[in-house]
PDB file of C-alpha atoms and ligand atoms in Angstrom:
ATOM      1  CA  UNK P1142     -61.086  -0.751 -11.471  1.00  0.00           C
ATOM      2  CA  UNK P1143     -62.626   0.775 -14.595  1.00  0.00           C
ATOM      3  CA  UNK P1144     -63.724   4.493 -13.841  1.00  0.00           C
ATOM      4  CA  UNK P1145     -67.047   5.427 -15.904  1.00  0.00           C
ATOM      5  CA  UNK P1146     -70.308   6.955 -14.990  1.00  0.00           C
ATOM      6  CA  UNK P1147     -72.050   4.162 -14.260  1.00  0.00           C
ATOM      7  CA  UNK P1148     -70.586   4.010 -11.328  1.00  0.00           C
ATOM      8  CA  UNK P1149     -73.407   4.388  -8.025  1.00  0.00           C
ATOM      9  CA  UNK P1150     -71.184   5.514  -5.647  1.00  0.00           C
ATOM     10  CA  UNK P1151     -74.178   4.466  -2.834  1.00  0.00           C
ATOM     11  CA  UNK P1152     -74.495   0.768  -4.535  1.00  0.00           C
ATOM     12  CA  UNK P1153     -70.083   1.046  -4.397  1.00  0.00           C
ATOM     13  CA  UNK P1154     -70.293   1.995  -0.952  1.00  0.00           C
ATOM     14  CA  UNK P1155     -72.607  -0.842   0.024  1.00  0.00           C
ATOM     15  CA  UNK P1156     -70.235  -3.434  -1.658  1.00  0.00           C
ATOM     16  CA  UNK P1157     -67.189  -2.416   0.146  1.00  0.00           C
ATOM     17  CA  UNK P1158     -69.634  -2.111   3.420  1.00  0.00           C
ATOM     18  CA  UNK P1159     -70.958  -5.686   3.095  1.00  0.00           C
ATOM     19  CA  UNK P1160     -67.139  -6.873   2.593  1.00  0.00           C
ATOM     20  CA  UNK P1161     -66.583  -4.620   5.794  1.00  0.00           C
ATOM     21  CA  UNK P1162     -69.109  -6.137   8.002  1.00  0.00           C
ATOM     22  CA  UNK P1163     -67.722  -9.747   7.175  1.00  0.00           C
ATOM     23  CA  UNK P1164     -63.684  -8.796   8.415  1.00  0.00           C
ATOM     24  CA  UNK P1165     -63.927  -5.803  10.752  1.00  0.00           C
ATOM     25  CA  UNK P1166     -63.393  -7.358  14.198  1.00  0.00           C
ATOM     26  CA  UNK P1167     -65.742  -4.282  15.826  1.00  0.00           C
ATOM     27  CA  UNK P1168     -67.849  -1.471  14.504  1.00  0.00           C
ATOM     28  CA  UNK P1169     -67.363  -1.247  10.911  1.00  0.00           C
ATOM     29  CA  UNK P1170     -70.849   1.185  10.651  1.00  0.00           C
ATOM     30  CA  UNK P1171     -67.959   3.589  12.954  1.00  0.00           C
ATOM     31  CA  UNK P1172     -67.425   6.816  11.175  1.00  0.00           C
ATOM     32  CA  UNK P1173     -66.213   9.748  11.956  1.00  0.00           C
ATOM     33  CA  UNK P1174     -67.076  13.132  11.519  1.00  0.00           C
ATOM     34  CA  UNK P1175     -65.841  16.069  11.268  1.00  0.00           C
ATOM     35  CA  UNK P1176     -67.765  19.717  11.978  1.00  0.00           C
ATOM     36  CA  UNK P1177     -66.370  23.288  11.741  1.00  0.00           C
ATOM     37  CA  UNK P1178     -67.338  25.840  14.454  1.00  0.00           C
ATOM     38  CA  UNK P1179     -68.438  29.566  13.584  1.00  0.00           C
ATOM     39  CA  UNK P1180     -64.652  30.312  14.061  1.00  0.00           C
ATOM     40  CA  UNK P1181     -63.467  27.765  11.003  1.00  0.00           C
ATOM     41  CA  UNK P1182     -62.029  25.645  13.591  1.00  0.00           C
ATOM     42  CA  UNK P1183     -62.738  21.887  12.307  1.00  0.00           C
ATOM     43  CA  UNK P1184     -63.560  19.529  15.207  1.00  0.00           C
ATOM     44  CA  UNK P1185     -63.655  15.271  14.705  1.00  0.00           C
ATOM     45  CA  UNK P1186     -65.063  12.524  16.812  1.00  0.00           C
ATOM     46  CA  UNK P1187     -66.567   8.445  15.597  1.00  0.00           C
ATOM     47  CA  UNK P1188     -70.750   7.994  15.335  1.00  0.00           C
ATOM     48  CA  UNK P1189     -71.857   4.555  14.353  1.00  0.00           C
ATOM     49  CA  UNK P1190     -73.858   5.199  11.134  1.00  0.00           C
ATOM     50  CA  UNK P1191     -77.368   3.522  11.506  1.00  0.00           C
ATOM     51  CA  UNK P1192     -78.741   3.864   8.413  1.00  0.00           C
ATOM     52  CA  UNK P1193     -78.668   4.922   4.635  1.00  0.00           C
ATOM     53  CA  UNK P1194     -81.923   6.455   3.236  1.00  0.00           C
ATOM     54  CA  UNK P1195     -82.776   7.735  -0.128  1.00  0.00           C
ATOM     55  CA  UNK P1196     -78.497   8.056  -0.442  1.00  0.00           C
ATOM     56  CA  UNK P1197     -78.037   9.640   2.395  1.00  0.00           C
ATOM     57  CA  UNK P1198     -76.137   8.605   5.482  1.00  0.00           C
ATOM     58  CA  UNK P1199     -77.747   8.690   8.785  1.00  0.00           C
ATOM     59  CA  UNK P1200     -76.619   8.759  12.745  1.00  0.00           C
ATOM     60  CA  UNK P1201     -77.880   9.638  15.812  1.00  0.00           C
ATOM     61  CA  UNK P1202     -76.847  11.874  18.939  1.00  0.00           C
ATOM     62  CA  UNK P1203     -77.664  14.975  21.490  1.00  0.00           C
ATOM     63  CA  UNK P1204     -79.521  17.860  19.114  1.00  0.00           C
ATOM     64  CA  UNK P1205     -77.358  19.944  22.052  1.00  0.00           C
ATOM     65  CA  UNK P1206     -74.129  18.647  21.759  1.00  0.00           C
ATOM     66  CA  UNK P1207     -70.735  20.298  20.093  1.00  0.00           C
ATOM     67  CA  UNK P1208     -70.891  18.776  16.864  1.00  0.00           C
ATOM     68  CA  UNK P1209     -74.724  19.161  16.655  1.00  0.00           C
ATOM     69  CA  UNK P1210     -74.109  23.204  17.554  1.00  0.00           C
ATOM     70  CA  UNK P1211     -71.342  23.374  14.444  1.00  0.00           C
ATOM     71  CA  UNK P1212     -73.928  21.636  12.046  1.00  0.00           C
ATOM     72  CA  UNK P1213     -76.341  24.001  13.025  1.00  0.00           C
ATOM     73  CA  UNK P1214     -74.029  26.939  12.228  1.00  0.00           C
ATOM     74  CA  UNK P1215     -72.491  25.624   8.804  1.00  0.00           C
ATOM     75  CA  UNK P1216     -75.388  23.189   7.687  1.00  0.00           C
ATOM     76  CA  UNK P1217     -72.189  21.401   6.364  1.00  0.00           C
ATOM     77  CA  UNK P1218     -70.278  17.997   7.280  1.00  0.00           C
ATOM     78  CA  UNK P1219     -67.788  15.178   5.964  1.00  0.00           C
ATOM     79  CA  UNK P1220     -67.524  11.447   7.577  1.00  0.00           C
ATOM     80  CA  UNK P1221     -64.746   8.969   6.676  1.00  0.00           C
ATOM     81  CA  UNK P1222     -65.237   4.971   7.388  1.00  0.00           C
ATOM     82  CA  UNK P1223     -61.506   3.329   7.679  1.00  0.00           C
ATOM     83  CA  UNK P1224     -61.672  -0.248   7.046  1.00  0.00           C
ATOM     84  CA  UNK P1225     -58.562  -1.750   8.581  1.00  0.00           C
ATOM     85  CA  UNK P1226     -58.891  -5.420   7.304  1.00  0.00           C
ATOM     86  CA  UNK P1227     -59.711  -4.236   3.668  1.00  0.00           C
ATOM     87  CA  UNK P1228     -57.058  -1.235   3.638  1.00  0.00           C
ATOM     88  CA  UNK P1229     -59.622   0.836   2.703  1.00  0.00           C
ATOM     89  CA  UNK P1230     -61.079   4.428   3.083  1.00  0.00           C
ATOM     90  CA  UNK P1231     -64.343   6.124   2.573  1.00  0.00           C
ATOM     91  CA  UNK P1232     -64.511   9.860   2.868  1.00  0.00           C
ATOM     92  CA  UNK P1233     -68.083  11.441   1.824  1.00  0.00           C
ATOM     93  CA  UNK P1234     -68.669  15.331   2.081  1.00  0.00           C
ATOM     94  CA  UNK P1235     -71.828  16.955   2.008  1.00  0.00           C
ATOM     95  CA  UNK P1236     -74.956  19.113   3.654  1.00  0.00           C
ATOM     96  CA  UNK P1237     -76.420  17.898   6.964  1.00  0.00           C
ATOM     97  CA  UNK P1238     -79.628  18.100   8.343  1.00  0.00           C
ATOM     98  CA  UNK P1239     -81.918  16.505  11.077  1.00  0.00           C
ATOM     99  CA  UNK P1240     -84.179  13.506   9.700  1.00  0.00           C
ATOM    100  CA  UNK P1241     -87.611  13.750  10.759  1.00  0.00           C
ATOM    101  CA  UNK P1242     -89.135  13.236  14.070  1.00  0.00           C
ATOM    102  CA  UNK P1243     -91.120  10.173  13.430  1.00  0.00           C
ATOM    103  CA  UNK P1244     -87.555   8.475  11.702  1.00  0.00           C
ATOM    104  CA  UNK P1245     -86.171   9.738  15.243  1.00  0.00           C
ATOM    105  CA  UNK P1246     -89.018   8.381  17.225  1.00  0.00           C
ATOM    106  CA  UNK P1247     -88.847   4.662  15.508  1.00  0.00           C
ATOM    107  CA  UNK P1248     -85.203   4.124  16.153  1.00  0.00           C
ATOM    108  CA  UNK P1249     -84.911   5.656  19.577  1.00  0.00           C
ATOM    109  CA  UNK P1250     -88.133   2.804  20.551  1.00  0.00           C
ATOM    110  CA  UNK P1251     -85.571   0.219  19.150  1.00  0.00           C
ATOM    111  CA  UNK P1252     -82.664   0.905  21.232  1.00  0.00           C
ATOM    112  CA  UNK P1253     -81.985  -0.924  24.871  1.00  0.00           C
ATOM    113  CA  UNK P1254     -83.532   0.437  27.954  1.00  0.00           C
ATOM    114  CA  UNK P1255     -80.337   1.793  29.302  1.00  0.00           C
ATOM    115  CA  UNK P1256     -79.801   3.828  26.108  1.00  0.00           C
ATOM    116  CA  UNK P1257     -82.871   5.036  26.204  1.00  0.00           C
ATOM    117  CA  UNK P1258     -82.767   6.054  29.974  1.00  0.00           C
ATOM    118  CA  UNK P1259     -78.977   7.433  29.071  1.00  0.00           C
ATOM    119  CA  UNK P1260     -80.230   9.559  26.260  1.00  0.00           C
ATOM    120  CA  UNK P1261     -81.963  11.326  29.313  1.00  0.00           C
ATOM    121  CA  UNK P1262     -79.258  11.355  31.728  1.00  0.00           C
ATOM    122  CA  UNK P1263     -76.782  12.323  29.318  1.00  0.00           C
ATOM    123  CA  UNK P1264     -75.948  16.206  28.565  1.00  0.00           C
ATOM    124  CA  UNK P1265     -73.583  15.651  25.896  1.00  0.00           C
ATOM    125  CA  UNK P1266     -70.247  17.904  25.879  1.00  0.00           C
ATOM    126  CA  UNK P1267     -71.859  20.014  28.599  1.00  0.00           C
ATOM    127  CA  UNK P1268     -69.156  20.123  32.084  1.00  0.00           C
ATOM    128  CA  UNK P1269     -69.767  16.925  34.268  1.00  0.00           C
ATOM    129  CA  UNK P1270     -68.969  17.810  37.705  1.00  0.00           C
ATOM    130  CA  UNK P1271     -68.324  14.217  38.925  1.00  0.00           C
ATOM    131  CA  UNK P1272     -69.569  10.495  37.559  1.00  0.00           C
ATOM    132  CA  UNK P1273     -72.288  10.434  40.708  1.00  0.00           C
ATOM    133  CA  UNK P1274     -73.887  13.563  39.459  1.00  0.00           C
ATOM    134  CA  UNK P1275     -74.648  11.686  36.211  1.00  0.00           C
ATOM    135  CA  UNK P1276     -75.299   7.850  37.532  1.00  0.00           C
ATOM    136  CA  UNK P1277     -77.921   9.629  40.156  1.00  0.00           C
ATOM    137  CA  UNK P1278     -79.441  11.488  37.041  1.00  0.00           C
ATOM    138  CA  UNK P1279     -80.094   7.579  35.375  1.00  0.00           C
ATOM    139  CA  UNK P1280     -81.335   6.377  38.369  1.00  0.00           C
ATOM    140  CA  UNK P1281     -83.817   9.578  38.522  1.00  0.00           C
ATOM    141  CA  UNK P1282     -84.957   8.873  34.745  1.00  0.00           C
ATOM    142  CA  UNK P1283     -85.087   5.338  35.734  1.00  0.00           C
ATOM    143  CA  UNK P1284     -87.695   6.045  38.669  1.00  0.00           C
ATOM    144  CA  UNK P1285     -89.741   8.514  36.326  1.00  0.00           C
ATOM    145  CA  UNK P1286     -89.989   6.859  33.046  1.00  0.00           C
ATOM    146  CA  UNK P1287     -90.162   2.810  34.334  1.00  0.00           C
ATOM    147  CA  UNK P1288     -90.048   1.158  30.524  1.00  0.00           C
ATOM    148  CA  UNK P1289     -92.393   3.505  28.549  1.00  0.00           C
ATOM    149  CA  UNK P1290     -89.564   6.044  27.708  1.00  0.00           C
ATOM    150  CA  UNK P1291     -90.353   8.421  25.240  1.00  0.00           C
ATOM    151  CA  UNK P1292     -87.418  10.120  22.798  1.00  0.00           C
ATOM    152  CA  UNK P1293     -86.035  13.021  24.634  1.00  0.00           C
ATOM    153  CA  UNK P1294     -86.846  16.685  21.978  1.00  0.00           C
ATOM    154  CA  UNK P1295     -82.839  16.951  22.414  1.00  0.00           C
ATOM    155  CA  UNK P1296     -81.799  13.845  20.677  1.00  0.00           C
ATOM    156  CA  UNK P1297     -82.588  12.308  17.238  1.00  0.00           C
ATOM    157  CA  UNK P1298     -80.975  11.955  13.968  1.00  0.00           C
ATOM    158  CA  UNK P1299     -78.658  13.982  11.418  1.00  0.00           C
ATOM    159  CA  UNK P1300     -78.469  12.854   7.811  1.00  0.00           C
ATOM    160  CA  UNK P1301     -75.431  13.543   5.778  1.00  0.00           C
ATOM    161  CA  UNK P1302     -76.755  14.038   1.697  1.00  0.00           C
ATOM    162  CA  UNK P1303     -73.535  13.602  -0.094  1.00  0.00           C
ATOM    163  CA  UNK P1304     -71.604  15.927  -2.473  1.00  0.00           C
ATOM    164  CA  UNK P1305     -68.872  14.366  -2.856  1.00  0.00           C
ATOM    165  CA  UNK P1306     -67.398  10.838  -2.849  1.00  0.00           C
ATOM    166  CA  UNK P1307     -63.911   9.532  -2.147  1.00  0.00           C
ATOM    167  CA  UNK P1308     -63.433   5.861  -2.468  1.00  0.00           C
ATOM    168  CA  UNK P1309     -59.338   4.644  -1.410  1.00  0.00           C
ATOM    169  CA  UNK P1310     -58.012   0.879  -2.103  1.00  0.00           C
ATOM    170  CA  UNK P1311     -54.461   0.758  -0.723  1.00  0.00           C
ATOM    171  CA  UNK P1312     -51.686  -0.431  -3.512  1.00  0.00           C
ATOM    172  CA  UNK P1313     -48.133  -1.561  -3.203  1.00  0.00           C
ATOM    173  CA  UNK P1314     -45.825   1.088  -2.929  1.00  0.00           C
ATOM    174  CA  UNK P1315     -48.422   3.362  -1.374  1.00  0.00           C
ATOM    175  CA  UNK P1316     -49.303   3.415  -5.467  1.00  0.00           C
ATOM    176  CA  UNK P1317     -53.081   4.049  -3.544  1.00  0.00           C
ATOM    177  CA  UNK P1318     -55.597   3.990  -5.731  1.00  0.00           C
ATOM    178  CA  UNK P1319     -58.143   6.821  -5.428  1.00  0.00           C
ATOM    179  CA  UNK P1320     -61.353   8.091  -7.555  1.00  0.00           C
ATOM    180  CA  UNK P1321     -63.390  10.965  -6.537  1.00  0.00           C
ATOM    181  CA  UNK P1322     -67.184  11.157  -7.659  1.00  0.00           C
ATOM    182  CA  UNK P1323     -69.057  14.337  -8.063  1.00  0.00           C
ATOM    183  CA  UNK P1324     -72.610  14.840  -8.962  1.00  0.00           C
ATOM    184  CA  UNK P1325     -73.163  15.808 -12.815  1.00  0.00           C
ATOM    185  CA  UNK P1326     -74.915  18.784 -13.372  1.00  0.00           C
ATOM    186  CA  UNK P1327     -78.576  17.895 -15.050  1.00  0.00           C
ATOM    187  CA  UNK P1328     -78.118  14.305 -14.831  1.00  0.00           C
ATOM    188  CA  UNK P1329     -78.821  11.765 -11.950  1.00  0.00           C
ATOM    189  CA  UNK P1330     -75.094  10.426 -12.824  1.00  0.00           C
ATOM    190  CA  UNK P1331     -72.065  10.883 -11.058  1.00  0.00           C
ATOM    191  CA  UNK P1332     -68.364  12.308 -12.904  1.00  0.00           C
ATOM    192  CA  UNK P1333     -65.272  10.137 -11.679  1.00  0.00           C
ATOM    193  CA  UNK P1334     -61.975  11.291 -11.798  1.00  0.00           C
ATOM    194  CA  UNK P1335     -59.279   9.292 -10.378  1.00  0.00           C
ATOM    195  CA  UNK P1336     -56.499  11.218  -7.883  1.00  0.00           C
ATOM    196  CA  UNK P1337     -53.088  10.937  -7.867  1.00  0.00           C
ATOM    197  CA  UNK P1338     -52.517   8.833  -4.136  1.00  0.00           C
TER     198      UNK P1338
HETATM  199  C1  FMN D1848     -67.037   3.615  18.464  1.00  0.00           C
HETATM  200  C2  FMN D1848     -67.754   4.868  18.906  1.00  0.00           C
HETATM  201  C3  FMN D1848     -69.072   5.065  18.518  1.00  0.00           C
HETATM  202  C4  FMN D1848     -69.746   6.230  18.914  1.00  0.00           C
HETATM  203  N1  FMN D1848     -71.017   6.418  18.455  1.00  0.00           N
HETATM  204  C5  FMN D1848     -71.653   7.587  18.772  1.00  0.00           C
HETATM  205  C6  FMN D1848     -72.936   7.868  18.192  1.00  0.00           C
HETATM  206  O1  FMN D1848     -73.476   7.107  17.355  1.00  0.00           O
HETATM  207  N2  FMN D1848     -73.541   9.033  18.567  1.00  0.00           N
HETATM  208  C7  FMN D1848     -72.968   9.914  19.438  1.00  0.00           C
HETATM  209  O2  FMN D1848     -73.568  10.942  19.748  1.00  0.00           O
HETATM  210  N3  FMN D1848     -71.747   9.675  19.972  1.00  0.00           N
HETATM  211  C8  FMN D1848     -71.079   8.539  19.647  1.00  0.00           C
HETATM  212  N4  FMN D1848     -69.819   8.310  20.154  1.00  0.00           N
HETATM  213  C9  FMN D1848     -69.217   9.348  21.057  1.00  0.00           C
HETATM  214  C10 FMN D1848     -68.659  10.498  20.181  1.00  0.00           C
HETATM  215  O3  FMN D1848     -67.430  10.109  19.584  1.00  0.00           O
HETATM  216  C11 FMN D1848     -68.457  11.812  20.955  1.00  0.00           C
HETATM  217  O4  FMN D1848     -67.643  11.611  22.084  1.00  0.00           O
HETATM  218  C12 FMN D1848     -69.785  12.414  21.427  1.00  0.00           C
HETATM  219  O5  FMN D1848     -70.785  12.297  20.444  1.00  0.00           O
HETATM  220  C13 FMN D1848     -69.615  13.895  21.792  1.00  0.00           C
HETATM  221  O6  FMN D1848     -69.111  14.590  20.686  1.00  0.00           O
HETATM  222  P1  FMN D1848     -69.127  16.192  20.553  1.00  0.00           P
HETATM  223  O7  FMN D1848     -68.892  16.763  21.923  1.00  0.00           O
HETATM  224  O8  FMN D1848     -68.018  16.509  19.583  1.00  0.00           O
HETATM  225  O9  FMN D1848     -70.476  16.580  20.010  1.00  0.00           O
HETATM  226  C14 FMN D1848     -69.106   7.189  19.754  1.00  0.00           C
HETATM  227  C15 FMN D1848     -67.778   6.975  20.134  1.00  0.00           C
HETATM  228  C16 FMN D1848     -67.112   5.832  19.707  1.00  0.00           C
HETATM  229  C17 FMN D1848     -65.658   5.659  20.106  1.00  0.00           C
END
């Protein structure tokens, strides 16, 4: 692949997404995403991403959960999508902040009941003293909300607004091929330099 700044590394990453969706057997919106607590200790778990706004890459989870607490702290994120069928690898760092509540109220009113009702139930990465505790929680939300079940305050969405791009094609030999993109200062254009693999 020719390297030059016309290369949109949003319009690139929407390519090899599209190619993705066609071969990945499950999940190829899974990412995952890494977070550093207040002690520098990086932490890494998959999201689905749901959606990419205005360039930047949205998902959704508990506002009080571990990863949400680091992104509070550091305001600061990177997400990698690995591609098995295509041998490929995304890896996109950048700042991270909530998207607004209406964008947070229109996608939780799309999802299924049950995720809905679980949204409630669920107090993410806080101690679970046994399953029961949590199935008699949904059964609880279930009795209280019937269908009309409005977005809990403590969930809704992050986006990711990218600094920096990594795009990986595997090569024979593990002769990789790799190109980093960076923003260029003053310009709406991106700088490309390729990396040894
Ligand atoms: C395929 C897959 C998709 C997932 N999607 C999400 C998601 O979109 N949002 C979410 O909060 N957790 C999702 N999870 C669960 C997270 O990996 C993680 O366990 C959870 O968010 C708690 O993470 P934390 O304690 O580090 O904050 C997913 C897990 C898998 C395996």
């Amino acid at each position: 692949m020719e390297l030059d700044r016309k290369i949109d590394p949003i319009e690139l990453f929407g390519k090899w997404f599209l190619e993705a969706k066609e071969k990945e057997i499950s999940d190829p919106n899974a990412m995952q995403i890494a977070t550093v607590s207040e002690q520098g200790y990086p932490s890494v778990r998959t999201v689905l991403l749901k959606d990419i706004t205005d360039g930047n890459f949205i998902f959704y989870t508990n506002y009080e959960s571990r990863k949400a607490k680091e992104i509070s702290q550091t305001g600061k994120a990177a997400i990698c999508f690995y591609w098995k069928s295509l041998n490929r690898q995304i890896r996109v760092v950048g700042e991270i902040k909530k998207v607004s509540q209406e964008v947070s109220d229109i996608y939780f009113q799309s999802r299924s009941l049950g995720s809905r009702i679980g949204a409630w139930a669920s107090l993410q990465s806080q101690p679970l003293d046994n399953r029961d505790t949590l199935l008699k929680k949904v059964d609880e939300f279930k009795k209280k909300f019937g269908k009309n079940v409005p977005r809990p305050e403590h969930w809704g969405g992050f986006k990711i607004i990218p600094k920096e791009f990594e795009f990986w094609q595997d090569g024979e030999f593990r002769l990789h091929d790799r190109f980093i993109l960076r923003p260029n200062i003053g310009t709406k254009l991106w700088d490309c330099q390729r990396h040894y693999p």
